GROMACS .gro file of C-alpha atoms in nm:
model
  126
    1GLN     CA    1   1.145   1.251   0.603
    2VAL     CA    2   1.079   0.877   0.454
    3HIS     CA    3   1.118   0.688   0.157
    4VAL     CA    4   0.880   0.469   0.024
    5VAL     CA    5   0.963   0.124  -0.230
    6GLU     CA    6   0.715  -0.120  -0.324
    7SER     CA    7   0.842  -0.483  -0.438
    8GLY     CA    8   0.672  -0.784  -0.498
    9GLY     CA    9   0.477  -0.726  -0.818
   10GLY     CA   10   0.478  -0.991  -1.130
   11LEU     CA   11   0.267  -1.207  -1.302
   12VAL     CA   12  -0.020  -1.419  -1.178
   13GLN     CA   13  -0.290  -1.650  -1.320
   14PRO     CA   14  -0.661  -1.535  -1.245
   15GLY     CA   15  -0.749  -1.704  -0.906
   16GLY     CA   16  -0.395  -1.679  -0.801
   17SER     CA   17  -0.235  -1.490  -0.482
   18LEU     CA   18   0.042  -1.248  -0.492
   19THR     CA   19   0.205  -1.045  -0.199
   20LEU     CA   20   0.321  -0.726  -0.235
   21ASN     CA   21   0.577  -0.533   0.013
   22CYS     CA   22   0.625  -0.169   0.082
   23THR     CA   23   0.923  -0.080   0.276
   24VAL     CA   24   0.918   0.216   0.451
   25THR     CA   25   1.218   0.392   0.555
   26GLY     CA   26   1.322   0.689   0.755
   27SER     CA   27   1.104   0.863   1.002
   28ILE     CA   28   0.858   0.625   1.021
   29PHE     CA   29   0.668   0.747   1.336
   30SER     CA   30   0.624   1.071   1.153
   31VAL     CA   31   0.346   0.859   0.952
   32ARG     CA   32   0.003   0.858   1.040
   33VAL     CA   33  -0.112   0.616   0.782
   34ILE     CA   34   0.022   0.397   0.477
   35GLU     CA   35  -0.206   0.359   0.184
   36TRP     CA   36  -0.214   0.142  -0.096
   37HIS     CA   37  -0.302   0.294  -0.427
   38ARG     CA   38  -0.347   0.130  -0.781
   39GLN     CA   39  -0.352   0.258  -1.131
   40THR     CA   40  -0.502   0.105  -1.456
   41PRO     CA   41  -0.407   0.249  -1.838
   42GLY     CA   42  -0.620   0.555  -1.908
   43ASN     CA   43  -0.746   0.556  -1.545
   44MET     CA   44  -0.688   0.745  -1.273
   45ARG     CA   45  -0.515   0.614  -0.920
   46GLU     CA   46  -0.762   0.444  -0.702
   47LEU     CA   47  -0.722   0.385  -0.339
   48ILE     CA   48  -0.764   0.056  -0.252
   49GLY     CA   49  -0.674   0.031   0.126
   50ASP     CA   50  -0.495   0.192   0.436
   51ILE     CA   51  -0.366   0.074   0.743
   52SER     CA   52  -0.297   0.284   1.039
   53GLU     CA   53   0.002   0.288   1.286
   54ASN     CA   54  -0.207   0.099   1.527
   55HIS     CA   55  -0.244  -0.180   1.250
   56TYR     CA   56  -0.633  -0.077   1.172
   57ALA     CA   57  -0.684  -0.190   0.827
   58SER     CA   58  -0.976  -0.061   0.579
   59TYR     CA   59  -1.032  -0.138   0.235
   60GLU     CA   60  -1.233  -0.029  -0.104
   61SER     CA   61  -1.554  -0.265  -0.155
   62SER     CA   62  -1.390  -0.412  -0.458
   63VAL     CA   63  -1.096  -0.561  -0.301
   64GLU     CA   64  -1.226  -0.649   0.033
   65GLY     CA   65  -1.250  -1.010   0.151
   66ARG     CA   66  -0.976  -1.046  -0.129
   67PHE     CA   67  -0.696  -0.805  -0.021
   68THR     CA   68  -0.511  -0.796   0.322
   69ILE     CA   69  -0.319  -0.526   0.440
   70SER     CA   70  -0.076  -0.580   0.763
   71ARG     CA   71   0.258  -0.425   0.895
   72ASP     CA   72   0.525  -0.521   1.099
   73THR     CA   73   0.527  -0.390   1.466
   74MET     CA   74   0.726  -0.066   1.533
   75SER     CA   75   0.959  -0.043   1.840
   76ASP     CA   76   1.116   0.258   1.944
   77GLY     CA   77   1.415   0.404   1.754
   78ASP     CA   78   1.281   0.171   1.462
   79THR     CA   79   1.369   0.348   1.091
   80LYS     CA   80   1.233   0.091   0.869
   81ASN     CA   81   0.891  -0.060   0.863
   82THR     CA   82   0.748  -0.306   0.589
   83VAL     CA   83   0.368  -0.320   0.500
   84PHE     CA   84   0.241  -0.609   0.322
   85LEU     CA   85  -0.051  -0.648   0.059
   86GLN     CA   86  -0.174  -0.980   0.054
   87MET     CA   87  -0.391  -1.044  -0.283
   88THR     CA   88  -0.561  -1.324  -0.318
   89ARG     CA   89  -0.856  -1.461  -0.560
   90LEU     CA   90  -0.705  -1.236  -0.821
   91LYS     CA   91  -0.906  -1.105  -1.129
   92ASP     CA   92  -0.777  -0.978  -1.441
   93GLU     CA   93  -0.956  -0.623  -1.347
   94ASP     CA   94  -0.685  -0.657  -1.065
   95THR     CA   95  -0.429  -0.578  -1.342
   96ALA     CA   96  -0.255  -0.202  -1.264
   97VAL     CA   97   0.060  -0.067  -1.092
   98TYR     CA   98   0.026  -0.082  -0.725
   99TYR     CA   99   0.134   0.222  -0.545
  100CYS     CA  100   0.231   0.256  -0.147
  101VAL     CA  101   0.185   0.565  -0.022
  102ALA     CA  102   0.291   0.760   0.337
  103GLU     CA  103   0.099   0.986   0.466
  104TYR     CA  104   0.237   1.189   0.758
  105TYR     CA  105   0.053   1.330   1.037
  106CYS     CA  106   0.002   1.719   0.984
  107THR     CA  107   0.213   1.976   1.201
  108GLY     CA  108   0.115   2.268   0.967
  109PRO     CA  109  -0.028   2.402   0.844
  110PRO     CA  110   0.102   2.354   0.599
  111CYS     CA  111   0.061   1.985   0.633
  112ARG     CA  112   0.362   1.763   0.433
  113PRO     CA  113   0.262   1.601   0.138
  114ALA     CA  114   0.239   1.240   0.104
  115VAL     CA  115   0.549   1.029  -0.015
  116TRP     CA  116   0.477   0.785  -0.320
  117GLY     CA  117   0.642   0.451  -0.392
  118GLN     CA  118   0.751   0.432  -0.787
  119GLY     CA  119   0.510   0.145  -0.812
  120THR     CA  120   0.506  -0.193  -0.871
  121GLN     CA  121   0.340  -0.391  -1.202
  122VAL     CA  122   0.087  -0.664  -1.104
  123THR     CA  123  -0.062  -0.877  -1.399
  124VAL     CA  124  -0.321  -1.139  -1.387
  125SER     CA  125  -0.341  -1.319  -1.715
  126SER     CA  126  -0.376  -1.678  -1.789
   0.00000   0.00000   0.00000
């Protein structure tokens, strides 16, 4: 089992930068990929990017080139890993609650459900 906690949200001006942290603890080597999602009021959550165990990252088109996902390198025996979402050139429409999600390797069926953090609010406003 893993536990996921986001931090780093806050208020930032348009054009500014902010970095979110996602701390994953527990059986971190059972996690296949860490995803970042966001949700604005009245809308569904959307996947904006992810990073694999070997540090390969991919992004949704609206954030590509502005957001960067990275993670600490894991070593044998580690029970904690931190994933970062570096956000630059922020826009008003980036205002949302940002969630970090841990997807397990599937050893089933059934596959274990993903683990979501509680979310952190990012507000882009002048």
